[in-house]
Coordinates of C-alpha atoms and ligand atoms in Angstrom, one line a residue:
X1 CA -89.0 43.1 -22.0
X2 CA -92.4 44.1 -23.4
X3 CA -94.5 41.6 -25.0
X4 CA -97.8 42.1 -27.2
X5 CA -100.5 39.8 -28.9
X6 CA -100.4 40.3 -32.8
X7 CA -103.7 40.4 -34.7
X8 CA -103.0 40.0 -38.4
X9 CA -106.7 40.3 -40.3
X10 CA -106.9 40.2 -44.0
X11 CA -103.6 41.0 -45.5
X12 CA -103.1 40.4 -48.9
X13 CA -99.5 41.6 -50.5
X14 CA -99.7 41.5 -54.9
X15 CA -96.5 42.4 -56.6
X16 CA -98.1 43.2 -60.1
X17 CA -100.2 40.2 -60.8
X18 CA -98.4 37.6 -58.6
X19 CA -100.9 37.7 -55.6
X20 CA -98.0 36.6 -52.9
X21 CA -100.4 36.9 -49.9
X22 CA -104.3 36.2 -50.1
X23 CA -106.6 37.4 -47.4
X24 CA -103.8 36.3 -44.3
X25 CA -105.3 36.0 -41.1
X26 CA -103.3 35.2 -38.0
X27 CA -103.6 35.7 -33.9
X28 CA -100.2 35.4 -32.0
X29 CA -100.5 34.8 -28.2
X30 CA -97.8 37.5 -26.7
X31 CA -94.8 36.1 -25.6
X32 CA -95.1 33.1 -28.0
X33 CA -93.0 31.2 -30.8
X34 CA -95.1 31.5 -34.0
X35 CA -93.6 29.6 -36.7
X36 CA -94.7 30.1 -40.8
X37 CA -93.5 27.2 -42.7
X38 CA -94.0 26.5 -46.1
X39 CA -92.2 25.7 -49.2
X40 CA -90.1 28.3 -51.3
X41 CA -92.5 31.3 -52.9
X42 CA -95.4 30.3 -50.5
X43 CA -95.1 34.0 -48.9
X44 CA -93.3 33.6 -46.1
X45 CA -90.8 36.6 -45.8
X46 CA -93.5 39.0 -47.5
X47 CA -95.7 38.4 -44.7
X48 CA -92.5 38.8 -42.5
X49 CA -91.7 42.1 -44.6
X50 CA -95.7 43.7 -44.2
X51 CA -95.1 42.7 -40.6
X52 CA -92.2 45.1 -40.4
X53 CA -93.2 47.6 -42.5
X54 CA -90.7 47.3 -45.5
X55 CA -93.4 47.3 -47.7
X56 CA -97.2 48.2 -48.0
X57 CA -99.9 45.6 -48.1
X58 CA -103.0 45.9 -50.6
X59 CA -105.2 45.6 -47.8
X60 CA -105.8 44.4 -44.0
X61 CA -104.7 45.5 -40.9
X62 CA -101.9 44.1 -38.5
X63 CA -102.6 45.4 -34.7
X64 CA -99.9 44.9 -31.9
X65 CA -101.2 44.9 -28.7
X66 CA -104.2 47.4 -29.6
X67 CA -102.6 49.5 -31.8
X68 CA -102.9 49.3 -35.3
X69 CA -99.5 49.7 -37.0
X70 CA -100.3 48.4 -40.7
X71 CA -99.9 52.2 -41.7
X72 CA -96.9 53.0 -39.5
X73 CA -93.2 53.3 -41.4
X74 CA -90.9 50.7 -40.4
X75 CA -89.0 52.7 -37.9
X76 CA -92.3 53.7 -35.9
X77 CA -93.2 50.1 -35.2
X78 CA -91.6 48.6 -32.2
X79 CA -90.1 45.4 -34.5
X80 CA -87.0 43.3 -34.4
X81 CA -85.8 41.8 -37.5
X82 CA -83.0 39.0 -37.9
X83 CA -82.4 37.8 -41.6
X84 CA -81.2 34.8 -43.2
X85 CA -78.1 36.2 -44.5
X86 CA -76.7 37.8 -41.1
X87 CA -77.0 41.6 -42.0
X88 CA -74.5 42.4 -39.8
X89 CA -72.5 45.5 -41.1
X90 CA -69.0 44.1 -41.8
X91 CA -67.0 47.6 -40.7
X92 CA -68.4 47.9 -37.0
X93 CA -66.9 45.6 -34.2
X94 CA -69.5 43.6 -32.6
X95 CA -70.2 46.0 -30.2
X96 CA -70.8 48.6 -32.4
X97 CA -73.0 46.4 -34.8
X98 CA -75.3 45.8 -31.3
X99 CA -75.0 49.2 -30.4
X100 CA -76.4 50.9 -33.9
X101 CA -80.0 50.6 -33.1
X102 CA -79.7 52.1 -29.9
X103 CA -77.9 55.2 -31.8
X104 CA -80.2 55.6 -34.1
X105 CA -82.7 55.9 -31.1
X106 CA -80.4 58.1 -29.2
X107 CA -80.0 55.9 -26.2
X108 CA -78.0 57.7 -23.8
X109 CA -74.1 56.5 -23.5
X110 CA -74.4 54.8 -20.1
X111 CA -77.7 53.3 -21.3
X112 CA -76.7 52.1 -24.8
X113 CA -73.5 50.4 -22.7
X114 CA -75.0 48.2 -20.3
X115 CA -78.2 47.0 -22.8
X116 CA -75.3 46.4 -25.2
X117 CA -74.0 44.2 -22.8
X118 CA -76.4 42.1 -21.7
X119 CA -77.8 41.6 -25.0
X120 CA -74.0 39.7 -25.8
X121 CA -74.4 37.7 -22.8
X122 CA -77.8 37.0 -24.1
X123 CA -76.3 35.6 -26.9
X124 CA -73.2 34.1 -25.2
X125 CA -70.7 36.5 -27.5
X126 CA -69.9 38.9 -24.5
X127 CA -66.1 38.4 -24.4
X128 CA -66.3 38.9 -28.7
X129 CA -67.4 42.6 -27.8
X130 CA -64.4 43.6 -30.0
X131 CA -64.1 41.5 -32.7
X132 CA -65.0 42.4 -36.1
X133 CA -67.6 39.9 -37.9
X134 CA -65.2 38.6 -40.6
X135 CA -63.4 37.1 -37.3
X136 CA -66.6 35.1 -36.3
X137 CA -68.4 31.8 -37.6
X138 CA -71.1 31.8 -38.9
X139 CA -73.1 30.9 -36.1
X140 CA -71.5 33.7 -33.8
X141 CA -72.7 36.7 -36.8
X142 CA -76.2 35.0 -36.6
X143 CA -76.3 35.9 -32.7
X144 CA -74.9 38.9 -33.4
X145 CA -78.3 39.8 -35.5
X146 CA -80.1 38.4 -33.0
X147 CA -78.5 40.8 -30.2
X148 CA -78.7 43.5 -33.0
X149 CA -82.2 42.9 -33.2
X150 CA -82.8 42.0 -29.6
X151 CA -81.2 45.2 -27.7
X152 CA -84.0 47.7 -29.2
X153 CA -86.6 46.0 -27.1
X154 CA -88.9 44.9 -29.6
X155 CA -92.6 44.4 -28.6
X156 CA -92.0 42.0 -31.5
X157 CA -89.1 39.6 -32.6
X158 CA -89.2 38.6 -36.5
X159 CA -86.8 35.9 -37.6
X160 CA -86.6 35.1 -41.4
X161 CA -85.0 31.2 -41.9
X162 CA -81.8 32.7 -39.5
X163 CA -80.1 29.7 -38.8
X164 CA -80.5 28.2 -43.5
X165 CA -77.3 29.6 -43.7
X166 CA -75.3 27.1 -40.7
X167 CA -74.3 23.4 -41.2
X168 CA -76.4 21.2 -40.0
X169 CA -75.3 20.3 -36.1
X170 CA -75.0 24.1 -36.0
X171 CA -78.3 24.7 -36.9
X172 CA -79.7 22.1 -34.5
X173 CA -77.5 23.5 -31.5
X174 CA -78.4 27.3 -32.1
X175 CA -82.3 26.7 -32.5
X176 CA -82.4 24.9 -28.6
X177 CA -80.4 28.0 -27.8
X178 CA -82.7 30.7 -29.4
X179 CA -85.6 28.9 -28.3
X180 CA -84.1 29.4 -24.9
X181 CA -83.4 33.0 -25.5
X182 CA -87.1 33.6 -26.6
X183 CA -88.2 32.0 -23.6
X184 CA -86.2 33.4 -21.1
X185 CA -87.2 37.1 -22.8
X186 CA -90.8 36.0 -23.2
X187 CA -90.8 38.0 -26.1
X188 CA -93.5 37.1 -28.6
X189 CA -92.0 35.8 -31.9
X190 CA -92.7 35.5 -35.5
X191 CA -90.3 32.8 -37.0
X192 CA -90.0 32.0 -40.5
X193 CA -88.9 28.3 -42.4
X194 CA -89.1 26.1 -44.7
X195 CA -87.6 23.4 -42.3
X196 CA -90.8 21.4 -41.2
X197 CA -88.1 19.4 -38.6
X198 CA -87.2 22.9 -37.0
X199 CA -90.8 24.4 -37.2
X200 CA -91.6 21.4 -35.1
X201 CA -89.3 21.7 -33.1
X202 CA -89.7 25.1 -31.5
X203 CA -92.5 26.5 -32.0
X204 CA -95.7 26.9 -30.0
X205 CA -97.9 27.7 -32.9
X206 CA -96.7 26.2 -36.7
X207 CA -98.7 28.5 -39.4
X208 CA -98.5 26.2 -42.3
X209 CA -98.5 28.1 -45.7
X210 CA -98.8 27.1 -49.5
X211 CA -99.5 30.0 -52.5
X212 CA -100.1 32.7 -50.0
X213 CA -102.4 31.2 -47.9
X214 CA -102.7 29.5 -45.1
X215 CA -103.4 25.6 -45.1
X216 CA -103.6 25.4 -41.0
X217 CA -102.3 26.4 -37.6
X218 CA -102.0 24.8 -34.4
X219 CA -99.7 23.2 -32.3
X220 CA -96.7 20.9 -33.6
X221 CA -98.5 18.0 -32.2
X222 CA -101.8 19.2 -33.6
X223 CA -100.2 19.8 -37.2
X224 CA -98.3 16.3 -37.2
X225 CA -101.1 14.1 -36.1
X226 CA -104.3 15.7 -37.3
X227 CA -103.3 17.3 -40.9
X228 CA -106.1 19.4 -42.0
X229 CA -105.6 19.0 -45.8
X230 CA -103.4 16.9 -47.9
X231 CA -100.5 19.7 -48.8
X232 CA -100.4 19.5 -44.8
X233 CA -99.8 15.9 -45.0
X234 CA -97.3 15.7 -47.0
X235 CA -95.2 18.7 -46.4
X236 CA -95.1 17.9 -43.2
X237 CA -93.5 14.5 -42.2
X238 CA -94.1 13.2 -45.4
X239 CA -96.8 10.9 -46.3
X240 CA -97.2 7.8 -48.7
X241 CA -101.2 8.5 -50.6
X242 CA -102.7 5.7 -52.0
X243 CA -105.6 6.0 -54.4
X244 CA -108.9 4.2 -53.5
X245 CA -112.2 3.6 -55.5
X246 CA -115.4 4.8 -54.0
X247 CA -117.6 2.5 -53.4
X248 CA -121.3 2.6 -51.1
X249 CA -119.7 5.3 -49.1
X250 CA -116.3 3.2 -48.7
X251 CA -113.2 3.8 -49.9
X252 CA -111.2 0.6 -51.2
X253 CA -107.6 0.5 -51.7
X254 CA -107.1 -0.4 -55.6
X255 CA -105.2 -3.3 -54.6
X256 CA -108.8 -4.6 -53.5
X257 CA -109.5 -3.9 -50.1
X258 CA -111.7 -1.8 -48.2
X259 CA -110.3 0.4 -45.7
X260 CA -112.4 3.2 -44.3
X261 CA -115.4 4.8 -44.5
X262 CA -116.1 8.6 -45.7
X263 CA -118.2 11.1 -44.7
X264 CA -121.4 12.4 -46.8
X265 CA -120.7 15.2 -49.2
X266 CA -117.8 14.1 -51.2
X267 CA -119.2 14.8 -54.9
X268 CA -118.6 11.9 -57.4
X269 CA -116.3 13.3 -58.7
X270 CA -114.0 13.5 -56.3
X271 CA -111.0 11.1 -56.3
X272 CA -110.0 10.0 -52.3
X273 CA -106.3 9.5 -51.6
X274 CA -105.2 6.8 -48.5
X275 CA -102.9 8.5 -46.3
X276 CA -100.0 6.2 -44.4
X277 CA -97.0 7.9 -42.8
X278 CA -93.9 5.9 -44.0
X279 CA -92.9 5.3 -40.2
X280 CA -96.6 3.4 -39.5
X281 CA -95.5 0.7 -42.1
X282 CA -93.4 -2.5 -41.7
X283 CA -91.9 -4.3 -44.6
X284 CA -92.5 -8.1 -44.4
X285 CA -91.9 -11.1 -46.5
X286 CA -95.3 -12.4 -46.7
X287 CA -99.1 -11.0 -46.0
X288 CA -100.8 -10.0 -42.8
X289 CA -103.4 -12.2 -41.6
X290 CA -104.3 -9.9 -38.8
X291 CA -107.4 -8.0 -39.7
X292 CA -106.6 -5.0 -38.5
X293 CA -104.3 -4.8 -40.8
X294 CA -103.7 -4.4 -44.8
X295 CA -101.0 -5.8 -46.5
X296 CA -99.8 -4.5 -49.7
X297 CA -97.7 -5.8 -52.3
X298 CA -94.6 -4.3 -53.8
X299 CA -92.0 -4.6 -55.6
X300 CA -88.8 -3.1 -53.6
X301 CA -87.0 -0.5 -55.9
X302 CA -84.6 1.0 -53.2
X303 CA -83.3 0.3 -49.7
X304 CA -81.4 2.8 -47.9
X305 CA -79.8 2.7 -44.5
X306 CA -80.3 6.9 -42.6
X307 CA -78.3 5.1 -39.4
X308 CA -81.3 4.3 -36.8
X309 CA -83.6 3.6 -39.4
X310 CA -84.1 1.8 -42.9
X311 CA -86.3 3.4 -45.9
X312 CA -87.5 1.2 -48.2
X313 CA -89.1 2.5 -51.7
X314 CA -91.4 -0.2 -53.6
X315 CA -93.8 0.1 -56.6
X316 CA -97.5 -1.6 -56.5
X317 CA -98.2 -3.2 -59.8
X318 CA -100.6 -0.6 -60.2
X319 CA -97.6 1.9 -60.3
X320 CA -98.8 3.6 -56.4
X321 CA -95.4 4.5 -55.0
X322 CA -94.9 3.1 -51.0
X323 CA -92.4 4.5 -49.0
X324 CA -91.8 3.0 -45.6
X325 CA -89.5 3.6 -42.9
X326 CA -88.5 0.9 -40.5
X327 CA -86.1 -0.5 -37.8
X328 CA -83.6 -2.5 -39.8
X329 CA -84.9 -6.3 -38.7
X330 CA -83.6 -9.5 -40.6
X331 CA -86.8 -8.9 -42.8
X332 CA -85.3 -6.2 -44.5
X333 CA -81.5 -6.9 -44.3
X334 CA -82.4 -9.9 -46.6
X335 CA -84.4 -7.7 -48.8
X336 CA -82.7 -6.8 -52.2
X337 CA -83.7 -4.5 -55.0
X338 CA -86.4 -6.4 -57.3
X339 CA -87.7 -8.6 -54.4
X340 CA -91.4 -8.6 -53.8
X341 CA -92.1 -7.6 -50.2
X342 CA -95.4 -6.2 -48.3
X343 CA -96.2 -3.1 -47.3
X344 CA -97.9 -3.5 -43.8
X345 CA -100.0 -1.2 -41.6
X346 CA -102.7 -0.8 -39.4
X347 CA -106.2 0.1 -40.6
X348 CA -106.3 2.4 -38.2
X349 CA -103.0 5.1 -39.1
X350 CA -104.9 5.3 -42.3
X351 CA -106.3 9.1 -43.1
X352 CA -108.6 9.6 -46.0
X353 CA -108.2 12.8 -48.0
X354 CA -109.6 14.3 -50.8
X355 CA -107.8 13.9 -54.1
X356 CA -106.3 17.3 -54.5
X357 CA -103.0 19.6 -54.0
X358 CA -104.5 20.7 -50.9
X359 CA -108.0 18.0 -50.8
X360 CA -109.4 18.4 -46.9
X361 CA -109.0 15.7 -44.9
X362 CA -112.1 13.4 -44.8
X363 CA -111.3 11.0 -41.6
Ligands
ATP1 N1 -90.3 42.1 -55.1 C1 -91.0 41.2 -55.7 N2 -91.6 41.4 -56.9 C2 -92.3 40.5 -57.5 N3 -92.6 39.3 -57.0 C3 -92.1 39.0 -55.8 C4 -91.3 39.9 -55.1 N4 -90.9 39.4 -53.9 C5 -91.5 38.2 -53.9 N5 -92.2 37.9 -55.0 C6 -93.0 36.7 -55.3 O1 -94.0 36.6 -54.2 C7 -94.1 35.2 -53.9 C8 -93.7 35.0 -52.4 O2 -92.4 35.3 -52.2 P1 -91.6 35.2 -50.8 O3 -90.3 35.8 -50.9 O4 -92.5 35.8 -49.8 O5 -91.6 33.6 -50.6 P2 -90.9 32.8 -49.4 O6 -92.0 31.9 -48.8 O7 -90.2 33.7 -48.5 O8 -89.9 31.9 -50.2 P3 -88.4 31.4 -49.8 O9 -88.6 30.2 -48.9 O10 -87.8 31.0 -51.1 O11 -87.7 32.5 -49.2 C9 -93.2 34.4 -54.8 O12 -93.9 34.0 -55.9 C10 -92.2 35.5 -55.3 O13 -91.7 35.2 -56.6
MG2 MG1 -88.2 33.9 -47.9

């Protein structure tokens, strides 16, 4: 299996006036599991698309390995493609369906036979060889693409939300099992989602992207725990963002009390939102006296039990929306709809950002 780096510098994609990619600019490590991620109509499968070929970007250049492809037609670039609706072509047996980009190359007979069949093992389908895909789940024509797409060699694997179309214990099983497959081929791979659980889950890079651009990349870890911006925050794992006043270069929870200090350079008029990740925050019955931590009143709107855990939805009487989720304790299986309760966490799982769509992050 050949693998290559992918250099992406300063794509942008318009269709008419909607700019669907601005000024892109991406480095993929060979042999790794890039993930984009990002919400629907954030540019995702365009970049996927200029990647391949299928269409022409405005401007920028994509280079694989040292090459520069972005003027190359689609069938000149060495590229793999697996789509979100299977693609495979409902009159060919399996075998045939894997077998129609080697024909199209003009793989020799003996060739085309045994790549066919080790991309099936690959994919575990090798004793489906001869079944047509209306006689598979949905799962089994997803591997199909992906042996389709895998048999050609690709110096590059691209992957647009394959598994969106499986139930959910499907989906989970199949990505361990792609991931496996990627690694095992070492084949660098461009992976597209709007799944932030799945993103996290696989990848070795997460691209996060919002209106065609992209709000940060880095490691799932890196992306979870150090959001660069506030979209970041909150499309990923969620966050609750309080509002603060400014005051002598510290920012104070409206509910009255100070939390954390901000850096220089934040204009006046700049609003700065508290961040708290619902799972850093425990519901209690009365206040915190610890002083390393704040305790915030509520009003409880909604409790719901997701099977390990509890969420529990209350309303400041300033109208801020908390959102915390928590072990079920006796706290909280007491707790009814209307109670007041506290919102409690640690001074220090607090992020500041700025008070925008996509404010930077401040601390
Ligand atoms: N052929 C087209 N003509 C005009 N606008 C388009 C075309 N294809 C996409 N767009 C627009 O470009 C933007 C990006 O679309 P894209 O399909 O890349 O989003 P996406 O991130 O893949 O979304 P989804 O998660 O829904 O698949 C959107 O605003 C979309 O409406
Ligand atoms: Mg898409």
């Amino acid at each position: 299996m050949s693998m290559a780096a992918v250099q992406i510098n300063g794509i942008r994609k318009q269709y008419g006036d909607v700019v669907a990619l601005s000024n892109i600019n991406i480095s993929i490590e060979s042999g790794s599991f890039y993930t984009l991620l990002g919400p629907s109509g954030c540019g995702k499968t365009t970049l996927l698309r200029t990647i391949a070929g299928f269409h022409r970007q405005n401007s920028g250049t994509i280079v694989v390995d040292s090459k520069s492809i972005q003027d190359e037609p689609a069938h000149k670039r060495d590229v793999g493609m697996v789509f979100q609706d299977y693609a495979v072509f409902p009159h060919l047996s399996v075998e045939d369906n894997v077998a129609f980009g080697l024909k199209q190359r003009k793989v020799a007979k003996d060739e085309m036979k045994t790549r066919v069949e080790d991309a099936l093992k690959m994919v575990q389908l090798s004793e489906f060889a001869k079944r047509m895909p209306h006689e598979l789940s949905g799962g089994q024509q997803q591997r199909v693409g992906l042996a389709r797409a895998i048999v050609i060699n690709p110096t590059v694997l691209l992957m647009d939300e394959p598994l969106s179309n499986l139930d959910a214990k499907l989906r989970v099983d199949l990505r361990a099992e792609l991931r496996k497959i990627q690694q095992r081929m070492g084949m660098t791979t461009v992976y597209v989602t709007h799944d932030q659980e799945e993103a996290l889950a696989m990848s070795d890079t997460v691209c996060v992207m919002y209106k065609g651009i992209i709000q940060q990349a880095g490691p799932p870890f890196e992306i979870y725990n150090r959001p660069a911006n506030r979209f970041v925050a909150n499309f990923v794992g969620g966050n609750n963002f309080l509002k603060t006043n400014k005051h002598n270069g510290v920012a104070k929870l409206i509910s009255g009390r100070s939390i954390c200090s901000y850096p220089a350079g934040v204009s006046d008029s700049t609003g700065i939102v508290a961040a708290i990740r619902p799972e850093a925050i425990s519901v209690r019955v009365s206040a915190s006296s610890d002083e390393q931590t704040l305790s915030v009143e509520v009003n409880v709107d909604q409790i719901s039990f997701i099977g390990r855990e509890m969420e529990v939805h209350g309303h400041t009487s300033d109208g801020e929306v908390i959102k915390a989720v928590t072990r079920p304790d006796e706290t909280i299986m007491s707790l009814k709809e209307g109670d007041n309760a506290f919102m409690v966490f640690a001074r220090d799982d607090i992020s500041l950002f700025e008070d925008s769509e996509t404010g930077r992050r401040l601390s």
